[in-house]
Short mmCIF file of C-alpha atoms and ligand atoms in Angstrom, two decimals:
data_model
loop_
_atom_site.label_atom_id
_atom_site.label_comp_id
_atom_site.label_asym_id
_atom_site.label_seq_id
_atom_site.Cartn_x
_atom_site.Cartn_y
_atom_site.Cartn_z
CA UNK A 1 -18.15 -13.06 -23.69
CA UNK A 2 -15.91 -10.06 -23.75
CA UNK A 3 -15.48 -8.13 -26.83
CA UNK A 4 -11.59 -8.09 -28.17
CA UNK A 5 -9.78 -5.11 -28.61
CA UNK A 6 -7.48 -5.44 -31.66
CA UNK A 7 -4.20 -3.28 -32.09
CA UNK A 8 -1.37 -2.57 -33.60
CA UNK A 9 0.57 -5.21 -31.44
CA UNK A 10 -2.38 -8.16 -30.93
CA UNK A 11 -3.69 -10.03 -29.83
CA UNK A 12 -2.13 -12.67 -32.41
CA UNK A 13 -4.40 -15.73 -30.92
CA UNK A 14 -7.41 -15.89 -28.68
CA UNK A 15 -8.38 -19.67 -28.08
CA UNK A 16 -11.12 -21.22 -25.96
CA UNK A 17 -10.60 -24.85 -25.21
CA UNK A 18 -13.57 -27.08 -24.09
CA UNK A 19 -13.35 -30.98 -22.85
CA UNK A 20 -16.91 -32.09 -22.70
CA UNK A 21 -15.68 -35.31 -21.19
CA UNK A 22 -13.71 -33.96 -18.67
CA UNK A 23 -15.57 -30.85 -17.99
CA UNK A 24 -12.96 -28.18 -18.42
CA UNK A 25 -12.45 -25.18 -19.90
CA UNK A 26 -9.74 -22.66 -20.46
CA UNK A 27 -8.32 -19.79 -22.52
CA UNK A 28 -5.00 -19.04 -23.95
CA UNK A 29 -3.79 -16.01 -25.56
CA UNK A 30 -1.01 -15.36 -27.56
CA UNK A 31 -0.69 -12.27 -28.03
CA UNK A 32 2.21 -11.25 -30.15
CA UNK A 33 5.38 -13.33 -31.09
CA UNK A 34 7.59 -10.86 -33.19
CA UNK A 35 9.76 -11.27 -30.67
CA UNK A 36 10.04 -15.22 -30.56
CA UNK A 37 7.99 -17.91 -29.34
CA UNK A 38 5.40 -16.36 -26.07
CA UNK A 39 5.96 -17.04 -22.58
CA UNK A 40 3.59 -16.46 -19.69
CA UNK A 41 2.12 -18.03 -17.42
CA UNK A 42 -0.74 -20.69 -16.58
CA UNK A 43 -3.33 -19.26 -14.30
CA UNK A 44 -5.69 -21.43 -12.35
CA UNK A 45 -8.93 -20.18 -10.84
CA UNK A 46 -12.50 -20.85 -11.00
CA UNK A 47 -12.70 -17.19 -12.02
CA UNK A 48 -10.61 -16.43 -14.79
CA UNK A 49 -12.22 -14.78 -17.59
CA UNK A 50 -10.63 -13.94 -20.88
CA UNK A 51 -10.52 -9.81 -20.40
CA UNK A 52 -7.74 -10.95 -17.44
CA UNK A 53 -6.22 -13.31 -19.60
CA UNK A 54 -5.75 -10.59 -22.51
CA UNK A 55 -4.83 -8.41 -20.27
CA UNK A 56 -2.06 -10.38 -18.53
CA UNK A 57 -0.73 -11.70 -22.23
CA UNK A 58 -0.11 -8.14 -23.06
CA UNK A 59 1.60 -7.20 -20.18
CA UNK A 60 3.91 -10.45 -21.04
CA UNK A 61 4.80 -9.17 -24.40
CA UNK A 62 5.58 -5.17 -22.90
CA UNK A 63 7.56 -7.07 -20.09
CA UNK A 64 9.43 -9.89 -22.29
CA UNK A 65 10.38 -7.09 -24.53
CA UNK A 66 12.19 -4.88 -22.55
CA UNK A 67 13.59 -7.83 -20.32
CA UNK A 68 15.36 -8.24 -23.81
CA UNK A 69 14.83 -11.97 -24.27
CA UNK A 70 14.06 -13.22 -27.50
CA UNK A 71 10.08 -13.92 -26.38
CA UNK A 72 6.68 -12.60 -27.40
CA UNK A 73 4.12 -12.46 -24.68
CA UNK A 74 1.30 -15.31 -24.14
CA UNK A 75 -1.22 -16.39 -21.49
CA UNK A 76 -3.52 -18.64 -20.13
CA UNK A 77 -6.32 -19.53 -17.88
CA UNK A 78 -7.79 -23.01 -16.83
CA UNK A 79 -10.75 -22.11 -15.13
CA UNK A 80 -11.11 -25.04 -12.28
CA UNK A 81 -10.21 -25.10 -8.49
CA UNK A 82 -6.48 -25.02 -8.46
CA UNK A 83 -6.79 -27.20 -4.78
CA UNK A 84 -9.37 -29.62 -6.37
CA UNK A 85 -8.70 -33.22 -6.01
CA UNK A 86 -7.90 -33.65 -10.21
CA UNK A 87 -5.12 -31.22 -11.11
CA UNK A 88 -2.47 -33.25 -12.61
CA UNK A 89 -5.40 -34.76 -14.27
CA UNK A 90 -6.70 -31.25 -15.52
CA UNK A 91 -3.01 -30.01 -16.62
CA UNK A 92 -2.11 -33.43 -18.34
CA UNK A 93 -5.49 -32.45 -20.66
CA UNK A 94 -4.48 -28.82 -21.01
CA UNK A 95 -1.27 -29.37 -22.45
CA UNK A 96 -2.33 -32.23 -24.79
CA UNK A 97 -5.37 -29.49 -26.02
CA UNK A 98 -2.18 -26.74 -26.67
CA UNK A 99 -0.02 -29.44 -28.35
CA UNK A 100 0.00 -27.88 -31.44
CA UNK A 101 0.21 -24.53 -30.29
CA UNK A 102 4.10 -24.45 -30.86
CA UNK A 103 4.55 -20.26 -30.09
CA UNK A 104 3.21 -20.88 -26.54
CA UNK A 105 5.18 -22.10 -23.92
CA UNK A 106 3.80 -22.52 -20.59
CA UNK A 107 5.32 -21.63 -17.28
CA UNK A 108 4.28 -21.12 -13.80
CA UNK A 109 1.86 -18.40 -12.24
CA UNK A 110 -1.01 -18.16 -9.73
CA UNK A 111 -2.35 -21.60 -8.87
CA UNK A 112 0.48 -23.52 -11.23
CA UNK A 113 3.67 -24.82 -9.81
CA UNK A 114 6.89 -26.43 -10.89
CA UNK A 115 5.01 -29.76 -10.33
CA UNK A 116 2.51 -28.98 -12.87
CA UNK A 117 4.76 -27.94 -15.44
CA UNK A 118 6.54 -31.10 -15.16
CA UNK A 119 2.98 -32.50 -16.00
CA UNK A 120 2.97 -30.53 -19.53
CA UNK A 121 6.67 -30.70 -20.26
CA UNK A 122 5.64 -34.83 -20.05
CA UNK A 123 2.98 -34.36 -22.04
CA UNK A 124 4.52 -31.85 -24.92
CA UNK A 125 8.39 -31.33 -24.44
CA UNK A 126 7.77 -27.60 -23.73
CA UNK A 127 7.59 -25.64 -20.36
CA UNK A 128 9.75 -23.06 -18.14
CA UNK A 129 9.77 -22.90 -14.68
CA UNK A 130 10.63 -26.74 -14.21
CA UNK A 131 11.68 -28.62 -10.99
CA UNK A 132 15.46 -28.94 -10.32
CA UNK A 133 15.39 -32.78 -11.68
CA UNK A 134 14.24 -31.91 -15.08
CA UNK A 135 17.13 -28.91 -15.41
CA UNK A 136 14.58 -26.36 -14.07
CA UNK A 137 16.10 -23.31 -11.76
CA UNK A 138 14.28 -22.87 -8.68
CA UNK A 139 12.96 -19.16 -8.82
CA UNK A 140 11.73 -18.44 -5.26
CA UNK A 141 14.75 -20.72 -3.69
CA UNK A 142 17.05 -18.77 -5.67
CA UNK A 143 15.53 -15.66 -5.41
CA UNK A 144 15.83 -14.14 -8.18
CA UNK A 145 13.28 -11.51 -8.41
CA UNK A 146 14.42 -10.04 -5.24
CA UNK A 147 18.03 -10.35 -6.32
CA UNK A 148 16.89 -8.16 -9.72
CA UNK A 149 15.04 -5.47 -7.49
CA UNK A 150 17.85 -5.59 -5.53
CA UNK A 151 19.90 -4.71 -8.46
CA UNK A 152 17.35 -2.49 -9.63
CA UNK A 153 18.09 -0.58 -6.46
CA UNK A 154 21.73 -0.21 -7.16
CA UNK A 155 20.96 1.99 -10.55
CA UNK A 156 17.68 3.74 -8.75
CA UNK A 157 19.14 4.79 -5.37
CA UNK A 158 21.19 7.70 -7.02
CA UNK A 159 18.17 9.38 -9.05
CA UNK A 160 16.19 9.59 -5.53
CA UNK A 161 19.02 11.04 -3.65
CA UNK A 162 19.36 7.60 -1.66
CA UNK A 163 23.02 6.25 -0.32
CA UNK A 164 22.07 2.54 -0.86
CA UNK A 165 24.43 1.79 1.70
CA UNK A 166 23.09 3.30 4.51
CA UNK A 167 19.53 3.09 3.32
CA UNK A 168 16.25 2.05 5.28
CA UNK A 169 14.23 -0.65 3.53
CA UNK A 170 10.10 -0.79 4.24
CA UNK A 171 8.55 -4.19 2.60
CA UNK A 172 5.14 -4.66 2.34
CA UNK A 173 4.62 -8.55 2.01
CA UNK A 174 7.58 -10.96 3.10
CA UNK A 175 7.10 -13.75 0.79
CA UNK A 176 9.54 -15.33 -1.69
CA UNK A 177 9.86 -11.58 -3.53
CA UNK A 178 9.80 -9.34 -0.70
CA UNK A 179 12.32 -11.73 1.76
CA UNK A 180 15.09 -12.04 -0.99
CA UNK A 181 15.21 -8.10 -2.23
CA UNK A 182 15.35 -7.50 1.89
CA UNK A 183 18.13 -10.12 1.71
CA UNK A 184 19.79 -8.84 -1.33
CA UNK A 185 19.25 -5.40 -0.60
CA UNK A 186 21.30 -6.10 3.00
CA UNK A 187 24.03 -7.82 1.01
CA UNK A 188 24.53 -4.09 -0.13
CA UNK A 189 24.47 -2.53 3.18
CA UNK A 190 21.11 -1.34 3.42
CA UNK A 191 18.73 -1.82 6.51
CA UNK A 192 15.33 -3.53 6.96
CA UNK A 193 13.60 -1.22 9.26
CA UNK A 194 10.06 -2.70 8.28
CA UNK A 195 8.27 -5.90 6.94
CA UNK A 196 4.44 -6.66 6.56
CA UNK A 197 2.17 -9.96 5.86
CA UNK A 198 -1.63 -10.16 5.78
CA UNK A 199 -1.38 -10.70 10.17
CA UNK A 200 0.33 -7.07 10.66
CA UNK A 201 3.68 -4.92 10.00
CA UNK A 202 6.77 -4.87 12.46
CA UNK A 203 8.47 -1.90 12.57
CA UNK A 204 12.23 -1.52 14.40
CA UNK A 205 13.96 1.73 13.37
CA UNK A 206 17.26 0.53 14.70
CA UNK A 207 16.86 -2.30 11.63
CA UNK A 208 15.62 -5.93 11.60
CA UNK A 209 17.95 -9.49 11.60
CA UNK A 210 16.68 -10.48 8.10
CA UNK A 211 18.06 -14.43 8.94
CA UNK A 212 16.42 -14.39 12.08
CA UNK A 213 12.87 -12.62 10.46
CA UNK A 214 12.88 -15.30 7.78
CA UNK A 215 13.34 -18.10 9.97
CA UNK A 216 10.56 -16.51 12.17
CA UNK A 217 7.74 -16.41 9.28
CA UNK A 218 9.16 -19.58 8.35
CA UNK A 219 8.34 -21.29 11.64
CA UNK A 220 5.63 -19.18 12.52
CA UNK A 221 3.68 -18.42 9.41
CA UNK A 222 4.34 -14.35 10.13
CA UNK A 223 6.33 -11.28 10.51
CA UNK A 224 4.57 -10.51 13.71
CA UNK A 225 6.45 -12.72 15.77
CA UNK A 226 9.49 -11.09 15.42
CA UNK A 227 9.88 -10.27 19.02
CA UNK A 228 11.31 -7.17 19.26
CA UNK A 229 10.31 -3.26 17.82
CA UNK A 230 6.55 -2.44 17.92
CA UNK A 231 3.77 -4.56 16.01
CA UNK A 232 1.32 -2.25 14.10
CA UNK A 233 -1.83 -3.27 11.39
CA UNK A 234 -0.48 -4.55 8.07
CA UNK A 235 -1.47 -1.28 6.18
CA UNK A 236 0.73 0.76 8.58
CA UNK A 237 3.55 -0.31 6.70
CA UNK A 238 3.07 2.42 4.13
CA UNK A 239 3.73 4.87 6.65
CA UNK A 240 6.95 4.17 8.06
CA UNK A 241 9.68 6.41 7.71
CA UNK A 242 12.15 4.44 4.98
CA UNK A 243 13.97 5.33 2.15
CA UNK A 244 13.15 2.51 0.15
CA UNK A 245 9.53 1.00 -0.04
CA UNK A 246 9.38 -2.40 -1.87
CA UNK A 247 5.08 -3.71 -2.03
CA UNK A 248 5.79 -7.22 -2.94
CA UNK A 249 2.16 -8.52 -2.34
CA UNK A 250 -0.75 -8.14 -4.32
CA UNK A 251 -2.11 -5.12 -6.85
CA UNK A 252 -3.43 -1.94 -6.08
CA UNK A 253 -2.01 -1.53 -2.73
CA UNK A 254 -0.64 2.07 -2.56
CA UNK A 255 -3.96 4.23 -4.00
CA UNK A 256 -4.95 7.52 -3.67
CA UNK A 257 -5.98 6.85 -0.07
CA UNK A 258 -2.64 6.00 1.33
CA UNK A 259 -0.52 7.50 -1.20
CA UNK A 260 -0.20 11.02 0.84
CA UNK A 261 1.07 9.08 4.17
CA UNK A 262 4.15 7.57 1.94
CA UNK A 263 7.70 8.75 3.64
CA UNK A 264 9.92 6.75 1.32
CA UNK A 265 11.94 8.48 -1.46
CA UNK A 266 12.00 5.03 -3.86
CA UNK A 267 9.45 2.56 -4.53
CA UNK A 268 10.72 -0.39 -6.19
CA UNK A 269 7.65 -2.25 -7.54
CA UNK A 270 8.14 -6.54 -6.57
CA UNK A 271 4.27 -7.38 -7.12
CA UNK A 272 2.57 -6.66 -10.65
CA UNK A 273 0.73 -3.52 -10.50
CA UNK A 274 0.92 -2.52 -6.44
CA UNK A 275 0.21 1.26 -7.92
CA UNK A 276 -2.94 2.76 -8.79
CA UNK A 277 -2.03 4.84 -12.34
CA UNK A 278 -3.50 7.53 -10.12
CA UNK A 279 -1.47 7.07 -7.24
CA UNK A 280 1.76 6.82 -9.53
CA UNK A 281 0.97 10.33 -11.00
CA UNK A 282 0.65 11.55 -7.19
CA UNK A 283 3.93 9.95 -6.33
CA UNK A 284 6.16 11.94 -9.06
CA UNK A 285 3.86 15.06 -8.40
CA UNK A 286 5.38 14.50 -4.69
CA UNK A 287 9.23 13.86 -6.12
CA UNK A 288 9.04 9.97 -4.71
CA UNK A 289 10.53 7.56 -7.77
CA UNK A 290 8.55 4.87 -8.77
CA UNK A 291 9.91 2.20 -10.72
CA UNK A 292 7.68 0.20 -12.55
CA UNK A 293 6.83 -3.57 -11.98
CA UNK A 294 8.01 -4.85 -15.30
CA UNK A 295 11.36 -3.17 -15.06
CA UNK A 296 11.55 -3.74 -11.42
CA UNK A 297 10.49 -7.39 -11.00
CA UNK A 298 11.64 -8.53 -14.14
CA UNK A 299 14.48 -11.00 -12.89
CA UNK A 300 11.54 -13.94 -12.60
CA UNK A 301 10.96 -14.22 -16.70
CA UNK A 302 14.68 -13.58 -17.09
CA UNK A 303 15.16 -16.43 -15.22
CA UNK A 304 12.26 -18.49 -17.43
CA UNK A 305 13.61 -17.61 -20.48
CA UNK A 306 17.45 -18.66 -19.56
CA UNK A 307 16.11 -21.92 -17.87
CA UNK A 308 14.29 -22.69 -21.31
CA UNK A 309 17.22 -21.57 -23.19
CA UNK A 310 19.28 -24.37 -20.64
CA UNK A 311 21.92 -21.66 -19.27
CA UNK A 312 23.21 -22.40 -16.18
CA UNK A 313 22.51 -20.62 -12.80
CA UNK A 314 25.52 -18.21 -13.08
CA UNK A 315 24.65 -16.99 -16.32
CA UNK A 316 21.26 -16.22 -15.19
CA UNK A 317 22.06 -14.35 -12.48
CA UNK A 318 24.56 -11.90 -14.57
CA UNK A 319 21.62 -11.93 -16.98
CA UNK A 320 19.13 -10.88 -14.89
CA UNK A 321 21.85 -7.78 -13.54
CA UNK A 322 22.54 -6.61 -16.91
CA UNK A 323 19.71 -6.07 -18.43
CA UNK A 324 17.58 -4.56 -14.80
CA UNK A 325 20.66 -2.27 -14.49
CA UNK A 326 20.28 -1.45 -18.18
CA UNK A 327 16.70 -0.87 -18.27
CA UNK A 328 16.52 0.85 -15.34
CA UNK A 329 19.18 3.79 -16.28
CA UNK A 330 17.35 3.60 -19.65
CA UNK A 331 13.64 4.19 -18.37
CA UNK A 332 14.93 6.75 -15.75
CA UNK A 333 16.96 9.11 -17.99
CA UNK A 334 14.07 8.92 -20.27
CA UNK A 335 11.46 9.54 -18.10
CA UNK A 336 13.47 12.55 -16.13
CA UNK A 337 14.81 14.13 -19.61
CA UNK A 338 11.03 13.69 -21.04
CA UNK A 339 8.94 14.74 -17.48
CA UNK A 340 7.05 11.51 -17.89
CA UNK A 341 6.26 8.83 -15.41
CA UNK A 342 8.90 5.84 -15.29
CA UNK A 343 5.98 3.49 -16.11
CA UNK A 344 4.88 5.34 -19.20
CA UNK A 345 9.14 5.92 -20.92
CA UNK A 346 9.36 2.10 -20.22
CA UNK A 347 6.08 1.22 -22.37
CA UNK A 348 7.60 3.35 -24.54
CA UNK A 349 10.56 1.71 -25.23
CA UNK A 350 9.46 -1.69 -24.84
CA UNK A 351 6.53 -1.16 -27.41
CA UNK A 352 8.79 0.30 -29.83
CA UNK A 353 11.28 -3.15 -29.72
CA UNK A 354 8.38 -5.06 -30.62
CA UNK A 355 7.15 -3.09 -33.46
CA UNK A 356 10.75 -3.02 -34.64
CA UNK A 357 10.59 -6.47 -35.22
CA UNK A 358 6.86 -6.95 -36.48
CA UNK A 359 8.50 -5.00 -39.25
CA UNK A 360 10.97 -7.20 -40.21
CA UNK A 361 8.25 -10.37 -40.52
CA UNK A 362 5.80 -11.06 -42.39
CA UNK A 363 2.77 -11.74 -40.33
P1 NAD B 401 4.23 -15.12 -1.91
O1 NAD B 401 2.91 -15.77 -1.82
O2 NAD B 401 5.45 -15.93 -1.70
O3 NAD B 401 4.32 -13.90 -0.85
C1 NAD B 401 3.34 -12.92 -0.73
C2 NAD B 401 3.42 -12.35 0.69
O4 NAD B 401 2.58 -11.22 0.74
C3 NAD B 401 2.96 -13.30 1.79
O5 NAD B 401 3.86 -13.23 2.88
C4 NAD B 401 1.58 -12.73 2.21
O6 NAD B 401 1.32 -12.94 3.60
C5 NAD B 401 1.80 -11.27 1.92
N1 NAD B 401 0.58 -10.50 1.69
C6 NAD B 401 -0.52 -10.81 0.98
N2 NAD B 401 -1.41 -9.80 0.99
C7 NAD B 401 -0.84 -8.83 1.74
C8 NAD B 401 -1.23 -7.53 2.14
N3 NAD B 401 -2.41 -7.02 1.77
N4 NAD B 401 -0.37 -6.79 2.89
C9 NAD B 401 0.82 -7.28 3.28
N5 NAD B 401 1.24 -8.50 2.93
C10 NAD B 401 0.42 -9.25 2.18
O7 NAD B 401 4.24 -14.37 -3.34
P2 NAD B 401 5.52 -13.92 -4.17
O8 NAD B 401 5.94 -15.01 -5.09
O9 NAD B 401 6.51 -13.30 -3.25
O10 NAD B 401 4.86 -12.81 -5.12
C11 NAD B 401 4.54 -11.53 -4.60
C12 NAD B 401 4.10 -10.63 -5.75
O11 NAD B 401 5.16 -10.50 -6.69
C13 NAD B 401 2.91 -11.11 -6.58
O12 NAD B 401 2.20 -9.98 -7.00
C14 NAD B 401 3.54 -11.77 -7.79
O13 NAD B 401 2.67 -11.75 -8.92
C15 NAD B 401 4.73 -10.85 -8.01
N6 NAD B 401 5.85 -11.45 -8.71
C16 NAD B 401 6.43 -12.57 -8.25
C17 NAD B 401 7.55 -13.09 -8.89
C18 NAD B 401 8.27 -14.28 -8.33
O14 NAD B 401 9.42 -14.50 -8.73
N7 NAD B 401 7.69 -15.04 -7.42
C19 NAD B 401 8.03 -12.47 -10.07
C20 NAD B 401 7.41 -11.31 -10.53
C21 NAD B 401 6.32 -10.80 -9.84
#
């Protein structure tokens, strides 16, 4: 059992639910609602333990903060197989175990879908990231995150001496984040010169047919197949000569092994965490601007939070440009006038929101 730190901020709730009958256990954490009512996410894995859970709930409330949505940050973890044969079965008992819990609201996250928060909003009227039918807005069909890095870009491109429209993109993992910033980002004039998956990177200097690479992953499950420029390993990715570099796969992927080969003058951070603290430090040490994941990626809970809050699709979308434009002037003044890494002003600043308005309740 992991030992809880307490701080200034949370967490607010740590609960461990157990059905003997049906065998399942999970977590949830709410970790501070000053802010309004937590949102985050329902992880599913075999493995998830309740340090990751605490973890992730904190990041929430940092991110929900500065996203400037009127959320505190929450968490949880159902610790079964999220391909096993019983998941609406599992969910439907989940959400009748957090009934009660009235400042958590579910929504979607590794191993949970829009399917299976239809299964809780059934079972307890409360969940974001809904299917279309039940007034949800698709996230990945929409793209929104990639639209809001793509934004993101707009306010960014200046501080790192970058002509936006003109510039070569690098993405490292063309999923639903990393194909809609490379779309967005082309809406704007800039080039795809390079996109990864886990089966390799394809590089073509003279820039890529984003349409035509989507369609190609699409049908053939990777970048690869592209046809044309020269195939390399997925990690060579890092290496390419760009402008902007977007990692919009998993964490920890640009370290202090590979963070010396980086060419690009912008990283715009699509996955949660894709930089080693280390490796940040070594980027502004080499003049490359790194803009954090929760100012960055942001546009997905902006999206959550105006779906719950039943705004239409427009109003999202100038949502989720206001406030990433916003925050990321905000954060990057701050950090250049203070000599501090991006990540760190935008902690900052998002900590300080939240402990604004702890002072004004009472618990
Ligand atoms: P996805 O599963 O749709 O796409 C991930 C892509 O990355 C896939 O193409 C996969 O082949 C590739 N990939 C995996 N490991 C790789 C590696 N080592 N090198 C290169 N490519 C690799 O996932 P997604 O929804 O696009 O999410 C990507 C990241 O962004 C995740 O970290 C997620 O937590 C984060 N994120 C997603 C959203 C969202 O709106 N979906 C919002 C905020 C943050």
């Amino acid at each position: 059992m992991c030992e809880i730190q307490y701080d200034e901020l949370g967490p607010s709730k740590v609960i461990h639910l157990y059905s003997k009958k049906a065998q399942l256990r999970a977590i949830v954490v709410v970790d501070n609602t000053a802010l309004g009512p937590a949102i985050g996410g329902v992880r599913v894995s075999p493995l998830v333990s309740t340090e990751e859970v605490l973890r992730l709930a904190r990041t929430m409330t940092l991110k929900n903060s500065i996203a400037g949505i009127p959320h505190g940050g929450g968490k949880a973890g159902i610790l079964v197989d999220p391909k096993g044969p019983e998941k609406e079965r599992y969910f439907r008992i989940f959400a009748k175990q957090i009934k009660d819990l009235q400042e958590y609201i579910p929504g979607p996250d590794m191993g949970s879908d829009e399917e299976a928060m239809a299964w809780i909003y059934d079972e307890i009227g409360r969940a974001c990231g809904l299917p279309e039918e039940l007034g949800g807005l698709p996230l990945d069909k929409l793209g929104a995150t990639g639209f809001g890095l793509s934004e993101c870009a707009e306010v960014s491109c200046p501080y790192a001496g970058i002509d936006l429209k003109k510039a070569r993109v690098a993405v490292q993992g063309f999923g639903s984040v990393g194909k809609a910033a490379a779309w967005f980002l082309s809406e704007k004039g800039a080039v795809l010169v390079a996109a990864s998956d886990t089966k390799g990177t394809i590089h073509c200097a003279d820039g890529i047919d984003i349409d035509k690479l989507i369609e190609i992953k699409q049908s053939t499950g990777s970048v690869i197949n592209y046809g044309e420029g020269i195939r390399m390993e997925t990690e060579d990715l890092f290496s390419r000569e760009c402008d902007i570099l977007i990692p919009a796969a998993i964490p920890d992927v640009i370290n202090e092994e590979n963070v010396y080969s980086i060419k690009a003058k912008l990283i715009l951070q699509g996955a949660n965490i894709p930089a080693t603290r280390a490796a940040e430090e070594i980027l502004m040490k080499r003049g490359i601007l790194s803009v954090p994941d929760f100012i960055a990626n942001a546009g997905g809970v902006i999206m959550a939070a105006m779906e719950y809050a039943k705004k239409t699709e427009k109003e999202t979308f100038e949502a989720i440009s206001s406030k990433i434009k916003k925050n990321t002037g905000l954060i990057l003044e701050k950090a250049m006038q203070e000599k501090i890494l991006p990540r760190a002003a935008a902690e900052e600043l998002s900590k300080d929101k939240v402990l604004k308005a702890m002072r004004c309740r009472e618990y």
